Short mmCIF file of C-alpha atoms and ligand atoms in Angstrom, two decimals:
data_model
loop_
_atom_site.label_atom_id
_atom_site.label_comp_id
_atom_site.label_asym_id
_atom_site.label_seq_id
_atom_site.Cartn_x
_atom_site.Cartn_y
_atom_site.Cartn_z
CA MET U 1 -0.28 0.23 0.15
CA LEU U 2 0.97 3.45 -0.71
CA GLU U 3 1.58 5.26 2.37
CA PRO U 4 1.32 9.38 0.54
CA ALA U 5 1.98 12.72 3.00
CA ALA U 6 -0.85 13.30 5.44
CA GLY U 7 -1.20 16.61 4.15
CA LEU U 8 -2.75 15.81 0.57
CA SER U 9 -6.03 14.37 1.72
CA ARG U 10 -6.63 18.04 3.45
CA LEU U 11 -5.33 19.28 -0.18
CA GLY U 12 -8.87 21.16 -1.21
CA THR U 13 -9.69 22.05 -4.80
CA GLU U 14 -11.32 24.70 -7.06
CA THR U 15 -14.18 22.76 -8.41
CA ALA U 16 -14.45 25.70 -10.73
CA PHE U 17 -12.51 23.06 -12.64
CA GLU U 18 -14.25 20.60 -12.47
CA VAL U 19 -17.57 22.36 -13.19
CA LEU U 20 -15.63 23.40 -16.60
CA ALA U 21 -15.05 19.27 -16.80
CA ARG U 22 -19.03 18.77 -16.61
CA ALA U 23 -19.47 21.38 -18.97
CA ASN U 24 -17.33 20.24 -21.84
CA ALA U 25 -18.73 16.72 -21.82
CA LEU U 26 -21.92 18.01 -21.69
CA ALA U 27 -21.02 20.50 -25.04
CA ALA U 28 -19.07 17.44 -26.11
CA ALA U 29 -22.19 15.02 -26.28
CA GLY U 30 -24.25 17.77 -28.38
CA ARG U 31 -25.68 20.23 -25.26
CA ASP U 32 -26.24 23.98 -25.97
CA ILE U 33 -23.59 25.10 -22.26
CA ILE U 34 -23.60 28.71 -21.23
CA ASN U 35 -20.64 28.75 -19.39
CA LEU U 36 -20.24 31.65 -16.78
CA GLY U 37 -18.96 28.80 -13.90
CA ILE U 38 -14.82 29.75 -15.14
CA GLY U 39 -13.12 32.82 -13.99
CA GLN U 40 -11.24 33.87 -17.02
CA PRO U 41 -11.27 36.87 -19.71
CA ASP U 42 -13.70 35.63 -22.45
CA PHE U 43 -10.67 38.02 -24.79
CA LYS U 44 -7.59 37.01 -26.70
CA THR U 45 -4.50 38.26 -25.57
CA PRO U 46 -3.54 41.41 -27.42
CA GLU U 47 -2.12 40.37 -30.94
CA HIS U 48 1.52 42.78 -29.38
CA ILE U 49 1.66 40.97 -26.87
CA VAL U 50 1.75 37.56 -28.91
CA GLU U 51 3.68 38.53 -31.46
CA ALA U 52 6.31 39.71 -28.70
CA GLY U 53 5.85 36.10 -27.66
CA CYS U 54 6.33 34.30 -30.77
CA LYS U 55 9.61 36.76 -31.54
CA ALA U 56 11.21 35.76 -28.22
CA LEU U 57 11.14 31.97 -30.04
CA ARG U 58 12.01 33.21 -32.90
CA ASP U 59 14.93 34.89 -31.16
CA GLY U 60 16.19 32.09 -29.59
CA HIS U 61 15.09 32.52 -25.65
CA HIS U 62 14.49 28.39 -25.87
CA GLY U 63 17.02 28.43 -22.13
CA TYR U 64 16.58 29.02 -18.61
CA THR U 65 15.89 32.45 -16.96
CA PRO U 66 17.44 34.02 -13.65
CA ALA U 67 14.31 31.69 -11.03
CA ALA U 68 13.74 35.28 -10.40
CA GLY U 69 12.79 36.47 -14.22
CA ILE U 70 14.12 38.47 -16.65
CA PRO U 71 16.12 41.53 -14.80
CA GLU U 72 14.05 43.94 -17.41
CA LEU U 73 10.56 42.20 -16.70
CA ARG U 74 11.17 42.74 -13.29
CA ALA U 75 12.56 46.48 -13.83
CA ALA U 76 9.16 47.00 -16.10
CA VAL U 77 7.03 45.37 -13.02
CA SER U 78 8.54 47.98 -10.73
CA ALA U 79 7.94 50.72 -13.23
CA ASP U 80 4.79 49.41 -13.85
CA LEU U 81 4.04 49.35 -10.18
CA HIS U 82 5.01 52.81 -10.11
CA ARG U 83 2.50 54.30 -12.85
CA ARG U 84 -0.25 52.49 -11.10
CA HIS U 85 0.11 53.46 -7.07
CA GLY U 86 2.94 55.71 -7.16
CA VAL U 87 5.23 53.15 -5.54
CA GLU U 88 8.88 52.65 -5.27
CA VAL U 89 9.76 48.74 -5.70
CA GLU U 90 13.33 47.85 -5.77
CA PRO U 91 13.28 45.27 -9.27
CA GLY U 92 15.22 43.53 -6.69
CA ARG U 93 11.99 42.61 -4.74
CA VAL U 94 9.85 41.31 -7.63
CA LEU U 95 9.80 37.46 -8.09
CA ILE U 96 8.46 36.45 -11.62
CA VAL U 97 5.81 33.36 -11.07
CA PRO U 98 3.84 31.06 -13.33
CA GLY U 99 0.98 32.98 -12.51
CA GLY U 100 -0.69 34.15 -9.69
CA LYS U 101 -1.43 30.73 -7.16
CA VAL U 102 2.39 30.34 -7.20
CA THR U 103 2.89 33.51 -4.84
CA MET U 104 0.19 32.22 -3.23
CA PHE U 105 1.55 28.70 -2.59
CA PHE U 106 4.49 30.22 -2.19
CA ALA U 107 3.90 32.69 0.32
CA ILE U 108 1.02 30.18 2.79
CA LEU U 109 4.07 27.15 3.00
CA MET U 110 6.34 29.92 3.92
CA PHE U 111 4.10 30.75 7.10
CA GLY U 112 1.93 27.90 7.22
CA GLU U 113 2.90 25.30 9.67
CA PRO U 114 0.83 23.26 12.72
CA GLY U 115 0.29 25.79 15.40
CA ALA U 116 0.09 28.78 13.21
CA GLU U 117 -3.01 30.20 12.48
CA ILE U 118 -3.89 32.21 8.93
CA LEU U 119 -6.53 34.39 8.24
CA TYR U 120 -8.86 34.49 4.96
CA PRO U 121 -11.39 35.76 3.43
CA ASN U 122 -14.45 33.61 3.18
CA PRO U 123 -16.10 33.20 0.69
CA GLY U 124 -12.50 33.69 -0.77
CA PHE U 125 -10.89 31.88 -3.92
CA PRO U 126 -10.59 28.45 -2.41
CA ILE U 127 -7.35 27.83 -2.86
CA TYR U 128 -6.47 29.54 0.13
CA GLU U 129 -8.32 27.43 2.49
CA SER U 130 -6.47 24.27 0.79
CA VAL U 131 -3.40 25.22 1.34
CA ILE U 132 -3.84 26.27 4.88
CA ASN U 133 -4.91 23.20 6.00
CA PHE U 134 -2.45 20.92 3.64
CA THR U 135 0.13 22.95 5.86
CA GLY U 136 -1.55 21.82 8.87
CA ALA U 137 -1.70 25.70 9.98
CA LYS U 138 -5.34 26.79 11.57
CA ALA U 139 -7.61 28.29 8.61
CA VAL U 140 -9.53 31.36 10.43
CA PRO U 141 -12.79 32.47 8.35
CA ILE U 142 -13.10 36.18 7.84
CA PRO U 143 -17.03 35.97 6.86
CA LEU U 144 -17.66 38.96 4.12
CA TYR U 145 -20.97 39.86 4.20
CA GLU U 146 -23.28 40.81 1.73
CA GLU U 147 -24.66 43.60 3.34
CA ASN U 148 -21.58 45.21 3.67
CA GLY U 149 -20.85 44.93 -0.26
CA PHE U 150 -18.66 41.64 0.67
CA SER U 151 -16.07 44.10 1.78
CA PHE U 152 -14.74 43.87 5.10
CA ASP U 153 -15.04 45.38 8.44
CA ALA U 154 -11.36 46.21 10.34
CA GLY U 155 -12.47 45.67 13.02
CA GLU U 156 -13.89 42.63 12.64
CA VAL U 157 -10.68 41.37 10.81
CA LEU U 158 -8.35 43.34 13.41
CA ALA U 159 -10.11 41.37 16.21
CA ARG U 160 -9.27 37.39 15.23
CA ILE U 161 -5.61 38.14 14.90
CA THR U 162 -4.52 36.24 18.14
CA PRO U 163 -0.52 35.72 19.43
CA ARG U 164 -0.63 32.71 17.33
CA SER U 165 -1.56 34.65 13.88
CA ARG U 166 0.81 34.42 11.02
CA LEU U 167 -0.64 35.61 7.96
CA LEU U 168 -3.47 37.59 6.89
CA ILE U 169 -4.74 36.63 3.19
CA LEU U 170 -6.74 40.04 1.59
CA ASN U 171 -8.37 40.18 -1.46
CA SER U 172 -9.71 42.90 -3.46
CA PRO U 173 -11.70 43.56 -6.07
CA ALA U 174 -12.82 39.89 -4.80
CA ASN U 175 -12.93 35.58 -5.92
CA PRO U 176 -15.77 35.16 -6.03
CA THR U 177 -18.13 38.17 -4.94
CA GLY U 178 -16.41 41.11 -6.40
CA GLY U 179 -16.29 42.87 -2.88
CA ALA U 180 -14.09 45.80 -3.42
CA VAL U 181 -12.76 46.99 0.19
CA PRO U 182 -12.98 51.13 0.20
CA LYS U 183 -10.07 53.03 1.22
CA ALA U 184 -11.42 53.82 4.59
CA GLU U 185 -11.49 50.32 6.11
CA LEU U 186 -8.11 49.50 3.99
CA ASP U 187 -6.91 52.68 6.35
CA LYS U 188 -8.29 51.27 9.44
CA LEU U 189 -7.03 48.34 9.08
CA ALA U 190 -3.04 49.21 8.28
CA ASP U 191 -3.46 51.83 11.88
CA GLY U 192 -5.05 48.40 13.38
CA LEU U 193 -2.16 45.87 12.46
CA LEU U 194 0.83 48.05 13.94
CA ALA U 195 -0.02 46.72 16.91
CA HIS U 196 0.38 43.29 15.48
CA PRO U 197 3.62 43.07 14.20
CA HIS U 198 4.48 39.47 13.66
CA VAL U 199 1.11 39.53 11.21
CA ALA U 200 2.12 39.08 8.00
CA VAL U 201 -0.04 40.39 4.90
CA LEU U 202 -0.63 38.42 1.78
CA SER U 203 -2.25 40.98 -0.73
CA ASP U 204 -3.80 39.15 -3.82
CA GLU U 205 -5.00 41.83 -5.92
CA ILE U 206 -4.92 40.10 -8.99
CA TYR U 207 -8.23 42.37 -10.09
CA GLY U 208 -6.59 45.66 -9.31
CA GLN U 209 -7.36 47.47 -12.72
CA MET U 210 -11.57 45.90 -12.94
CA LEU U 211 -13.10 48.34 -11.16
CA TYR U 212 -16.70 50.31 -11.73
CA ASP U 213 -17.93 53.12 -11.05
CA GLY U 214 -14.80 55.47 -11.00
CA ARG U 215 -13.23 53.58 -8.03
CA GLN U 216 -9.44 53.45 -7.47
CA HIS U 217 -8.04 50.53 -6.42
CA VAL U 218 -5.91 50.92 -3.17
CA SER U 219 -2.41 48.70 -2.89
CA LEU U 220 -1.24 47.84 0.14
CA LEU U 221 1.77 48.65 -0.89
CA LYS U 222 0.90 52.43 -0.40
CA TYR U 223 0.97 51.86 2.85
CA GLU U 224 4.43 52.71 3.91
CA ALA U 225 4.54 51.46 7.59
CA LEU U 226 3.68 47.95 6.29
CA ARG U 227 5.85 47.39 3.77
CA GLU U 228 8.53 44.81 5.57
CA ARG U 229 5.24 42.63 6.04
CA VAL U 230 3.57 43.27 2.59
CA ILE U 231 3.39 40.59 -0.29
CA LEU U 232 1.85 41.64 -3.34
CA LEU U 233 0.32 39.06 -5.19
CA ASP U 234 -0.39 40.39 -8.78
CA GLY U 235 -0.10 39.22 -12.40
CA TRP U 236 -1.21 38.92 -16.45
CA SER U 237 -3.97 36.35 -16.49
CA LYS U 238 -6.70 38.70 -15.88
CA THR U 239 -5.51 42.03 -17.35
CA TYR U 240 -4.36 41.31 -19.98
CA ALA U 241 -6.32 37.85 -20.92
CA MET U 242 -3.50 36.04 -20.90
CA THR U 243 -4.68 32.73 -18.15
CA GLY U 244 -2.88 30.25 -19.95
CA TRP U 245 0.64 31.58 -20.55
CA ARG U 246 0.57 31.08 -16.64
CA MET U 247 2.53 34.55 -15.86
CA GLY U 248 1.89 36.28 -12.46
CA PHE U 249 4.75 38.38 -10.05
CA SER U 250 4.96 39.36 -6.45
CA VAL U 251 6.66 41.54 -4.42
CA TRP U 252 7.34 40.54 -1.26
CA PRO U 253 9.34 41.84 1.75
CA ALA U 254 12.98 42.33 1.93
CA ALA U 255 13.88 39.56 4.36
CA LEU U 256 11.89 36.86 2.34
CA PHE U 257 12.36 37.88 -1.11
CA PRO U 258 15.13 35.16 -0.27
CA TYR U 259 12.94 32.79 0.35
CA ALA U 260 10.88 32.95 -2.22
CA GLU U 261 13.17 32.88 -4.31
CA ARG U 262 14.91 29.89 -3.36
CA LEU U 263 11.18 28.16 -3.23
CA ALA U 264 11.35 28.99 -6.82
CA VAL U 265 14.62 27.34 -7.48
CA ASN U 266 13.45 24.44 -5.81
CA CYS U 267 9.75 24.29 -7.94
CA HIS U 268 10.06 25.57 -10.89
CA SER U 269 13.69 26.78 -11.65
CA CYS U 270 12.12 30.42 -14.55
CA VAL U 271 8.90 30.91 -15.66
CA ASN U 272 8.83 30.08 -19.32
CA ALA U 273 11.30 32.18 -20.98
CA ALA U 274 9.25 33.32 -23.97
CA ALA U 275 6.20 33.97 -21.89
CA GLN U 276 8.36 36.37 -19.96
CA TYR U 277 9.03 38.59 -22.94
CA ALA U 278 5.33 38.56 -23.28
CA GLY U 279 4.89 40.08 -20.20
CA LEU U 280 6.94 42.22 -21.01
CA ALA U 281 5.65 43.43 -23.94
CA ALA U 282 2.33 43.26 -22.18
CA LEU U 283 3.52 45.85 -19.08
CA THR U 284 5.79 47.80 -21.83
CA GLY U 285 3.15 48.27 -25.25
CA PRO U 286 -0.21 50.11 -25.48
CA GLN U 287 -2.09 49.79 -22.51
CA GLU U 288 -5.74 50.14 -24.41
CA SER U 289 -6.40 46.81 -24.64
CA VAL U 290 -7.03 46.69 -20.68
CA GLY U 291 -9.84 49.75 -20.95
CA ARG U 292 -11.62 48.66 -23.49
CA MET U 293 -12.32 44.85 -21.61
CA VAL U 294 -13.19 46.81 -18.14
CA LYS U 295 -15.79 48.73 -20.31
CA ALA U 296 -17.02 45.15 -22.26
CA PHE U 297 -17.25 43.72 -18.48
CA ASP U 298 -18.61 46.94 -17.13
CA ASP U 299 -21.47 46.81 -19.52
CA ARG U 300 -22.10 43.33 -18.88
CA ARG U 301 -21.90 44.12 -14.97
CA ARG U 302 -24.68 46.10 -16.19
CA VAL U 303 -26.67 43.57 -17.54
CA ILE U 304 -26.12 40.51 -15.22
CA VAL U 305 -26.73 43.12 -11.91
CA ARG U 306 -30.41 43.97 -13.37
CA ALA U 307 -31.29 40.90 -14.64
CA LEU U 308 -30.13 38.57 -11.70
CA ASN U 309 -32.18 40.71 -9.47
CA GLN U 310 -35.45 40.84 -11.77
CA LEU U 311 -35.37 36.56 -11.23
CA PRO U 312 -37.61 35.10 -8.56
CA GLY U 313 -35.62 33.99 -6.04
CA PHE U 314 -32.90 36.05 -6.65
CA ARG U 315 -31.19 39.11 -4.91
CA CYS U 316 -27.95 40.68 -6.49
CA VAL U 317 -25.65 43.66 -4.63
CA GLU U 318 -23.31 45.49 -7.01
CA PRO U 319 -20.28 44.54 -7.68
CA GLY U 320 -17.61 46.65 -7.45
CA GLY U 321 -14.91 44.83 -9.53
CA ALA U 322 -13.89 41.82 -10.61
CA PHE U 323 -16.11 40.05 -13.64
CA TYR U 324 -18.38 37.97 -11.08
CA ALA U 325 -21.96 38.71 -9.78
CA PHE U 326 -22.31 36.80 -6.87
CA PRO U 327 -26.53 36.86 -6.08
CA ASN U 328 -28.14 35.38 -2.84
CA ILE U 329 -30.36 32.90 -3.97
CA ALA U 330 -32.15 31.68 -0.74
CA GLY U 331 -35.56 32.97 -2.19
CA THR U 332 -35.22 30.10 -4.62
CA GLY U 333 -35.91 27.60 -1.86
CA PHE U 334 -32.28 25.04 -3.35
CA ASP U 335 -29.43 24.98 -1.46
CA ALA U 336 -26.07 26.11 -3.81
CA ARG U 337 -24.99 23.29 -5.09
CA THR U 338 -27.89 22.03 -5.53
CA LEU U 339 -28.87 24.60 -7.65
CA GLU U 340 -25.51 24.89 -9.16
CA GLN U 341 -26.40 21.38 -10.69
CA LYS U 342 -30.03 21.84 -11.53
CA LEU U 343 -28.85 24.88 -13.86
CA LEU U 344 -25.66 22.73 -15.41
CA GLU U 345 -27.57 19.57 -16.40
CA GLU U 346 -31.76 21.40 -16.58
CA ALA U 347 -30.70 24.75 -18.22
CA GLY U 348 -27.54 24.10 -19.83
CA VAL U 349 -25.76 27.03 -17.57
CA ALA U 350 -22.39 26.48 -15.98
CA ILE U 351 -22.15 28.87 -12.44
CA ILE U 352 -20.24 27.52 -9.21
CA ALA U 353 -21.90 27.53 -5.61
CA GLY U 354 -21.06 29.48 -3.38
CA THR U 355 -19.90 26.73 -1.37
CA SER U 356 -18.04 26.24 -3.27
CA PHE U 357 -16.03 29.72 -1.89
CA GLY U 358 -15.83 28.24 1.79
CA ARG U 359 -18.57 27.75 4.36
CA TYR U 360 -20.21 31.42 4.59
CA GLY U 361 -20.61 31.48 0.69
CA GLU U 362 -23.99 29.35 1.27
CA GLY U 363 -27.30 31.25 -0.10
CA TYR U 364 -25.37 32.65 -2.85
CA VAL U 365 -24.27 31.46 -5.80
CA ARG U 366 -20.66 32.81 -8.54
CA PHE U 367 -21.74 33.67 -11.92
CA SER U 368 -18.48 34.67 -13.96
CA TYR U 369 -19.79 37.95 -16.58
CA ALA U 370 -16.98 36.88 -18.72
CA ASN U 371 -18.83 35.97 -21.16
CA SER U 372 -21.32 37.83 -24.49
CA THR U 373 -23.77 40.11 -23.27
CA GLU U 374 -26.03 38.08 -25.40
CA ASN U 375 -24.86 34.48 -24.01
CA ILE U 376 -25.95 36.53 -20.29
CA GLU U 377 -29.20 37.31 -21.64
CA ARG U 378 -29.96 33.30 -22.79
CA ALA U 379 -28.53 32.16 -19.74
CA ILE U 380 -31.03 34.06 -17.42
CA GLN U 381 -33.87 33.44 -19.79
CA ARG U 382 -32.88 29.47 -19.43
CA ILE U 383 -32.54 30.16 -15.30
CA ARG U 384 -36.23 31.69 -15.82
CA LEU U 385 -38.09 28.88 -17.30
CA ALA U 386 -36.12 26.40 -15.24
CA LEU U 387 -37.08 28.58 -11.84
CA ALA U 388 -40.48 28.34 -13.75
CA GLU U 389 -40.22 24.43 -13.81
CA SER U 390 -39.29 23.49 -10.79
N1 PLP A 1 -6.39 35.21 -7.26
C1 PLP A 1 -7.90 34.67 -7.43
C2 PLP A 1 -8.37 35.61 -6.17
C3 PLP A 1 -8.53 34.36 -8.36
O1 PLP A 1 -9.32 34.33 -9.01
C4 PLP A 1 -6.89 34.07 -9.22
C5 PLP A 1 -7.74 32.70 -10.52
O2 PLP A 1 -9.09 32.81 -10.54
C6 PLP A 1 -6.06 33.93 -9.02
C7 PLP A 1 -5.49 34.59 -7.62
C8 PLP A 1 -4.68 32.72 -9.43
O3 PLP A 1 -4.79 33.33 -10.66
P1 PLP A 1 -3.90 32.96 -11.58
O4 PLP A 1 -4.32 32.45 -12.77
O5 PLP A 1 -2.52 33.76 -12.40
O6 PLP A 1 -2.80 31.67 -11.23
#
């Protein structure tokens, strides 16, 4: 009998990929499936970025790069952070990683062990809880509530900190809720954290350029007093429609950077060389495609929120960012998982149960509106019919 390590039995998953597999299987069997499940832009990577990746291959960039990334790209990330957030970040603290998830994995590995506590948003990106459990640390949920627009209350977060807390995970704009934390709340949190110097912060800002109604993103890097304990998670996946390229970056406190780099050497050696040149073109080239994509998401956001609020049993707060709507479905009489399955099997619409994002997601489902307005409208129509027939 093989005896895998105990931690593996505690590892969770991202059910979005399972729903995707089921949706694809139904589609392969001839069903017309509208996929509002998977969280990735439905746009192609802009042409100049694709071209830069192809050119890098033709130019012979086929070998290993430095583990932390090519120097030009680390410098470009630093310049981009300055352009977007007005902060100075030495390129020496920037690590290029294969996707946003890797930063999350490394940060949680760095602080997670039996006896440690790690705070994370719930409902939230499911991999936070999964990896915390894997390390044997205690996963301490920060419940997010609809009444708050799925932002958090700084006082509630601070109240959960104990002497055993090692890492606090934040995500704004958020998956799965679309919640965006207002600056005033971040200010309060940053102030309060001064009393807890033993707590590091992982700030997942992968949707930082997707905010609506004039909201401005405030990076945790802006808080100078926290600079030596904030780990920034960001990347190319969402902003430049590059989920399949596997390109992300992190900024680390100086004391943690050597560990992050060492984890990279142990884990993946370096990121695909050609993809790094594509990432460089993304940051240094024209940015119009980002604005166009966010404008399209904003238009669809309005369509989907209005339509969801007209569905019997549904109630949806306006998401402030990302490309997700997270309606309350308590009025339908179904729990989240049953509704997810029913809508996929009976209506051919793939969505994700809120419970896939933690126990505080019960009573909600996630719609990704990274799909055409036409498909969103068709999906809502089908849901209306499926609910009327049940
Ligand atoms: N963080 C959040 C909140 C996400 O929603 C995702 C992807 O869905 C990631 C990180 C991971 O991004 P990547 O695909 O670059 O690994």
